[in-house]
mmCIF file of C-alpha atoms in Angstrom:
data_model
loop_
_atom_site.group_PDB
_atom_site.id
_atom_site.type_symbol
_atom_site.label_atom_id
_atom_site.label_comp_id
_atom_site.label_asym_id
_atom_site.label_seq_id
_atom_site.Cartn_x
_atom_site.Cartn_y
_atom_site.Cartn_z
ATOM 1 C CA UNK A 1 0.000 0.000 0.000
ATOM 2 C CA UNK A 2 1.356 3.412 -0.967
ATOM 3 C CA UNK A 3 1.942 5.679 2.019
ATOM 4 C CA UNK A 4 3.020 9.308 1.831
ATOM 5 C CA UNK A 5 3.614 11.114 5.122
ATOM 6 C CA UNK A 6 4.284 14.840 5.013
ATOM 7 C CA UNK A 7 5.987 16.818 7.763
ATOM 8 C CA UNK A 8 7.652 20.172 8.338
ATOM 9 C CA UNK A 9 4.653 22.475 8.184
ATOM 10 C CA UNK A 10 4.013 25.188 10.749
ATOM 11 C CA UNK A 11 3.743 28.905 11.378
ATOM 12 C CA UNK A 12 6.318 31.150 9.725
ATOM 13 C CA UNK A 13 6.593 34.918 9.252
ATOM 14 C CA UNK A 14 6.435 36.521 5.806
ATOM 15 C CA UNK A 15 9.857 36.395 4.184
ATOM 16 C CA UNK A 16 10.785 33.280 6.142
ATOM 17 C CA UNK A 17 11.701 29.782 5.007
ATOM 18 C CA UNK A 18 10.431 26.281 5.627
ATOM 19 C CA UNK A 19 11.349 22.823 4.342
ATOM 20 C CA UNK A 20 8.677 20.220 3.882
ATOM 21 C CA UNK A 21 9.443 16.502 3.779
ATOM 22 C CA UNK A 22 7.442 13.558 2.478
ATOM 23 C CA UNK A 23 8.399 10.062 3.616
ATOM 24 C CA UNK A 24 7.246 7.437 1.139
ATOM 25 C CA UNK A 25 6.699 3.700 1.433
ATOM 26 C CA UNK A 26 4.861 0.880 -0.308
ATOM 27 C CA UNK A 27 6.372 1.413 -3.762
ATOM 28 C CA UNK A 28 9.724 1.781 -5.530
ATOM 29 C CA UNK A 29 10.357 5.436 -4.723
ATOM 30 C CA UNK A 30 12.869 6.138 -7.481
ATOM 31 C CA UNK A 31 10.426 5.291 -10.249
ATOM 32 C CA UNK A 32 7.522 7.713 -10.329
ATOM 33 C CA UNK A 33 7.410 11.417 -10.888
ATOM 34 C CA UNK A 34 6.330 13.267 -7.759
ATOM 35 C CA UNK A 35 4.590 16.583 -7.165
ATOM 36 C CA UNK A 36 3.549 18.959 -4.411
ATOM 37 C CA UNK A 37 -0.016 20.264 -4.620
ATOM 38 C CA UNK A 38 -1.440 22.850 -2.239
ATOM 39 C CA UNK A 39 -4.863 23.964 -1.102
ATOM 40 C CA UNK A 40 -5.463 27.298 0.611
ATOM 41 C CA UNK A 41 -8.075 27.196 3.386
ATOM 42 C CA UNK A 42 -11.541 26.831 1.865
ATOM 43 C CA UNK A 43 -10.153 27.023 -1.669
ATOM 44 C CA UNK A 44 -9.389 24.697 -4.580
ATOM 45 C CA UNK A 45 -6.329 22.703 -5.534
ATOM 46 C CA UNK A 46 -3.181 24.233 -7.020
ATOM 47 C CA UNK A 47 -0.221 22.324 -8.439
ATOM 48 C CA UNK A 48 3.065 23.671 -7.046
ATOM 49 C CA UNK A 49 6.020 21.683 -8.380
ATOM 50 C CA UNK A 50 6.993 18.398 -10.018
ATOM 51 C CA UNK A 51 10.165 16.335 -10.146
ATOM 52 C CA UNK A 52 10.753 13.562 -12.648
ATOM 53 C CA UNK A 53 12.639 10.342 -11.933
ATOM 54 C CA UNK A 54 16.419 9.982 -11.969
ATOM 55 C CA UNK A 55 16.095 8.240 -15.344
ATOM 56 C CA UNK A 56 14.763 11.547 -16.667
ATOM 57 C CA UNK A 57 17.562 13.467 -14.953
ATOM 58 C CA UNK A 58 15.231 14.505 -12.136
ATOM 59 C CA UNK A 59 13.903 17.389 -14.211
ATOM 60 C CA UNK A 60 11.951 19.909 -12.143
ATOM 61 C CA UNK A 61 9.083 22.236 -13.040
ATOM 62 C CA UNK A 62 7.280 24.889 -11.041
ATOM 63 C CA UNK A 63 4.041 26.828 -11.063
ATOM 64 C CA UNK A 64 4.521 30.509 -11.842
ATOM 65 C CA UNK A 65 3.591 31.787 -8.334
ATOM 66 C CA UNK A 66 6.417 29.815 -6.687
ATOM 67 C CA UNK A 67 9.104 29.768 -9.383
ATOM 68 C CA UNK A 68 12.368 31.148 -8.051
ATOM 69 C CA UNK A 69 11.259 30.804 -4.401
ATOM 70 C CA UNK A 70 10.530 27.074 -4.001
ATOM 71 C CA UNK A 71 12.789 24.109 -4.787
ATOM 72 C CA UNK A 72 11.587 20.532 -5.107
ATOM 73 C CA UNK A 73 14.066 17.708 -4.631
ATOM 74 C CA UNK A 74 14.138 13.996 -3.921
ATOM 75 C CA UNK A 75 16.515 11.664 -2.084
ATOM 76 C CA UNK A 76 15.961 8.229 -3.568
ATOM 77 C CA UNK A 77 18.282 6.670 -0.963
ATOM 78 C CA UNK A 78 15.941 7.885 1.800
ATOM 79 C CA UNK A 79 12.633 7.485 -0.068
ATOM 80 C CA UNK A 80 11.921 11.120 0.711
ATOM 81 C CA UNK A 81 10.606 14.087 -1.259
ATOM 82 C CA UNK A 82 11.337 17.664 -0.196
ATOM 83 C CA UNK A 83 10.036 21.152 -0.818
ATOM 84 C CA UNK A 84 12.288 24.031 0.212
ATOM 85 C CA UNK A 85 10.200 27.185 0.480
ATOM 86 C CA UNK A 86 11.942 30.565 0.704
ATOM 87 C CA UNK A 87 10.690 34.162 0.718
ATOM 88 C CA UNK A 88 7.315 32.957 1.929
ATOM 89 C CA UNK A 89 4.266 35.151 1.395
ATOM 90 C CA UNK A 90 0.908 35.201 3.154
ATOM 91 C CA UNK A 91 -0.651 33.771 -0.018
ATOM 92 C CA UNK A 92 1.469 30.626 0.391
ATOM 93 C CA UNK A 93 -0.682 29.680 3.388
ATOM 94 C CA UNK A 94 -2.157 26.279 2.519
ATOM 95 C CA UNK A 95 -2.249 22.574 3.134
ATOM 96 C CA UNK A 96 0.596 21.060 1.145
ATOM 97 C CA UNK A 97 0.094 17.576 -0.268
ATOM 98 C CA UNK A 98 2.801 15.204 -1.461
ATOM 99 C CA UNK A 99 1.689 13.196 -4.486
ATOM 100 C CA UNK A 100 2.940 10.448 -6.773
ATOM 101 C CA UNK A 101 2.294 10.198 -10.468
ATOM 102 C CA UNK A 102 1.353 7.129 -12.444
ATOM 103 C CA UNK A 103 2.642 7.818 -15.931
ATOM 104 C CA UNK A 104 1.616 11.490 -16.147
ATOM 105 C CA UNK A 105 -1.465 11.769 -13.969
ATOM 106 C CA UNK A 106 -1.409 12.273 -10.188
ATOM 107 C CA UNK A 107 -2.518 9.068 -8.494
ATOM 108 C CA UNK A 108 -1.679 8.987 -4.769
ATOM 109 C CA UNK A 109 -1.876 11.727 -2.169
ATOM 110 C CA UNK A 110 -0.548 12.106 1.353
ATOM 111 C CA UNK A 111 -2.676 13.591 4.126
ATOM 112 C CA UNK A 112 -0.967 16.947 3.921
ATOM 113 C CA UNK A 113 0.975 19.333 6.142
ATOM 114 C CA UNK A 114 -0.310 22.805 6.963
ATOM 115 C CA UNK A 115 1.822 25.865 6.273
ATOM 116 C CA UNK A 116 0.690 29.169 7.759
ATOM 117 C CA UNK A 117 2.487 32.374 6.776
ATOM 118 C CA UNK A 118 1.532 35.186 9.108
ATOM 119 C CA UNK A 119 3.144 37.964 11.131
ATOM 120 C CA UNK B 1 -1.587 28.286 -19.147
ATOM 121 C CA UNK B 2 -4.589 26.011 -19.589
ATOM 122 C CA UNK B 3 -7.649 27.129 -17.628
ATOM 123 C CA UNK B 4 -10.181 24.568 -16.413
ATOM 124 C CA UNK B 5 -13.787 25.596 -15.732
ATOM 125 C CA UNK B 6 -16.256 23.347 -13.946
ATOM 126 C CA UNK B 7 -20.028 23.646 -13.770
ATOM 127 C CA UNK B 8 -22.040 23.793 -11.704
ATOM 128 C CA UNK B 9 -20.189 25.035 -8.625
ATOM 129 C CA UNK B 10 -22.660 23.263 -6.360
ATOM 130 C CA UNK B 11 -25.440 20.825 -6.921
ATOM 131 C CA UNK B 12 -27.996 19.196 -4.698
ATOM 132 C CA UNK B 13 -29.535 15.865 -5.684
ATOM 133 C CA UNK B 14 -31.374 12.948 -4.145
ATOM 134 C CA UNK B 15 -30.107 9.451 -3.516
ATOM 135 C CA UNK B 16 -30.514 7.444 -6.711
ATOM 136 C CA UNK B 17 -30.352 10.471 -9.027
ATOM 137 C CA UNK B 18 -28.103 10.600 -12.060
ATOM 138 C CA UNK B 19 -25.616 13.459 -11.617
ATOM 139 C CA UNK B 20 -23.415 15.083 -14.259
ATOM 140 C CA UNK B 21 -20.556 17.527 -13.755
ATOM 141 C CA UNK B 22 -19.000 19.348 -16.706
ATOM 142 C CA UNK B 23 -15.392 20.468 -17.121
ATOM 143 C CA UNK B 24 -14.190 22.676 -19.961
ATOM 144 C CA UNK B 25 -10.585 23.348 -20.943
ATOM 145 C CA UNK B 26 -9.430 26.655 -22.434
ATOM 146 C CA UNK B 27 -7.653 24.720 -25.208
ATOM 147 C CA UNK B 28 -7.603 21.148 -26.433
ATOM 148 C CA UNK B 29 -6.123 18.676 -23.952
ATOM 149 C CA UNK B 30 -6.918 15.510 -25.931
ATOM 150 C CA UNK B 31 -7.867 12.903 -23.303
ATOM 151 C CA UNK B 32 -5.419 14.069 -20.636
ATOM 152 C CA UNK B 33 -7.932 14.670 -17.860
ATOM 153 C CA UNK B 34 -8.445 13.256 -14.387
ATOM 154 C CA UNK B 35 -11.262 13.531 -11.856
ATOM 155 C CA UNK B 36 -10.775 13.572 -8.076
ATOM 156 C CA UNK B 37 -13.157 13.337 -5.136
ATOM 157 C CA UNK B 38 -12.369 15.221 -1.932
ATOM 158 C CA UNK B 39 -14.246 14.906 1.346
ATOM 159 C CA UNK B 40 -13.937 17.537 4.097
ATOM 160 C CA UNK B 41 -10.635 17.363 5.950
ATOM 161 C CA UNK B 42 -9.286 14.644 3.667
ATOM 162 C CA UNK B 43 -6.881 14.454 0.747
ATOM 163 C CA UNK B 44 -8.300 14.120 -2.774
ATOM 164 C CA UNK B 45 -8.845 10.641 -4.165
ATOM 165 C CA UNK B 46 -8.373 9.737 -7.844
ATOM 166 C CA UNK B 47 -11.531 8.463 -9.563
ATOM 167 C CA UNK B 48 -10.894 8.697 -13.320
ATOM 168 C CA UNK B 49 -7.800 9.180 -15.500
ATOM 169 C CA UNK B 50 -7.339 9.602 -19.252
ATOM 170 C CA UNK B 51 -10.851 11.107 -19.302
ATOM 171 C CA UNK B 52 -12.700 7.796 -19.083
ATOM 172 C CA UNK B 53 -10.542 5.146 -17.357
ATOM 173 C CA UNK B 54 -11.863 4.139 -13.952
ATOM 174 C CA UNK B 55 -9.242 3.684 -11.259
ATOM 175 C CA UNK B 56 -9.227 0.186 -9.817
ATOM 176 C CA UNK B 57 -11.501 -0.069 -6.790
ATOM 177 C CA UNK B 58 -13.646 2.951 -7.664
ATOM 178 C CA UNK B 59 -17.373 2.087 -7.833
ATOM 179 C CA UNK B 60 -18.692 1.567 -11.347
ATOM 180 C CA UNK B 61 -21.416 4.183 -10.820
ATOM 181 C CA UNK B 62 -18.693 6.738 -11.592
ATOM 182 C CA UNK B 63 -17.863 7.283 -15.259
ATOM 183 C CA UNK B 64 -16.065 9.882 -17.325
ATOM 184 C CA UNK B 65 -16.312 10.935 -20.952
ATOM 185 C CA UNK B 66 -15.148 13.580 -23.377
ATOM 186 C CA UNK B 67 -12.099 14.704 -25.285
ATOM 187 C CA UNK B 68 -10.608 17.912 -26.588
ATOM 188 C CA UNK B 69 -12.107 20.692 -24.502
ATOM 189 C CA UNK B 70 -15.317 19.261 -23.044
ATOM 190 C CA UNK B 71 -15.541 16.549 -20.411
ATOM 191 C CA UNK B 72 -18.122 15.110 -18.028
ATOM 192 C CA UNK B 73 -18.127 13.115 -14.817
ATOM 193 C CA UNK B 74 -21.319 11.144 -14.276
ATOM 194 C CA UNK B 75 -22.551 9.422 -11.144
ATOM 195 C CA UNK B 76 -25.215 7.032 -12.404
ATOM 196 C CA UNK B 77 -27.026 6.550 -9.094
ATOM 197 C CA UNK B 78 -26.041 8.997 -6.355
ATOM 198 C CA UNK B 79 -25.245 7.441 -2.967
ATOM 199 C CA UNK B 80 -24.945 9.137 0.455
ATOM 200 C CA UNK B 81 -21.183 8.446 0.449
ATOM 201 C CA UNK B 82 -20.810 10.515 -2.730
ATOM 202 C CA UNK B 83 -21.330 13.780 -0.864
ATOM 203 C CA UNK B 84 -18.019 15.545 -1.601
ATOM 204 C CA UNK B 85 -16.298 18.108 -3.785
ATOM 205 C CA UNK B 86 -15.183 16.929 -7.215
ATOM 206 C CA UNK B 87 -12.270 18.403 -9.169
ATOM 207 C CA UNK B 88 -11.183 17.940 -12.753
ATOM 208 C CA UNK B 89 -7.508 18.311 -13.618
ATOM 209 C CA UNK B 90 -5.672 18.536 -16.927
ATOM 210 C CA UNK B 91 -2.202 17.053 -17.388
ATOM 211 C CA UNK B 92 -1.671 17.924 -21.030
ATOM 212 C CA UNK B 93 0.575 20.875 -20.183
ATOM 213 C CA UNK B 94 1.791 20.832 -16.607
ATOM 214 C CA UNK B 95 -1.221 20.643 -14.304
ATOM 215 C CA UNK B 96 -4.261 22.768 -13.561
ATOM 216 C CA UNK B 97 -7.469 22.072 -11.690
ATOM 217 C CA UNK B 98 -11.042 23.171 -12.064
ATOM 218 C CA UNK B 99 -12.480 25.208 -9.195
ATOM 219 C CA UNK B 100 -14.470 22.250 -7.874
ATOM 220 C CA UNK B 101 -18.091 21.126 -7.742
ATOM 221 C CA UNK B 102 -19.664 20.497 -4.363
ATOM 222 C CA UNK B 103 -22.224 17.691 -4.460
ATOM 223 C CA UNK B 104 -24.796 17.659 -1.674
ATOM 224 C CA UNK B 105 -27.427 15.062 -0.883
ATOM 225 C CA UNK B 106 -30.990 16.379 -0.527
#
């Protein structure tokens, strides 16, 4: 059974940084693409960033609102996905979900970790 | 960027009703569309991929159709457990979601 467990969320001031982690189990971690998707309180879903597998050179892509501030990475030796978030803004406040892809679509989701950016 | 528009935003129906949700893309996305169900306080759950392929384990009352720019999710006989918000998502060019459709049981 695929399990994705996010951690690292919390309260941070505007301009601050936070690193999210996602511990994965139940599948061969190095294979699938992985993404972070977020959901602001009471709002819809927004894709944040994607990282391809090592076979595809671990290519990364970002949504426009986070490009240049967030960095997605993966450590296949630790079965862990990361999201480094810098220069945080109040509009980054959201539940952040770790997801796996099957081929190109998003298939599995973690339970999320809440990030609150507030002074 | 590809914009996804769902309609209606909310709908209220009775148990046993046939329910249809529409999703329109701002440009052609071929069949590269997924549908997710999200219940309050929970993560989304994949229902349909490639516009019409049912994920293993998802009840057969859920079905998807469409291609190009117009897609539908149909629940053939609404059940109490189907009360949730439903999102479409394109994966033709990166990823973008519709704004969601909240389904309520009368």
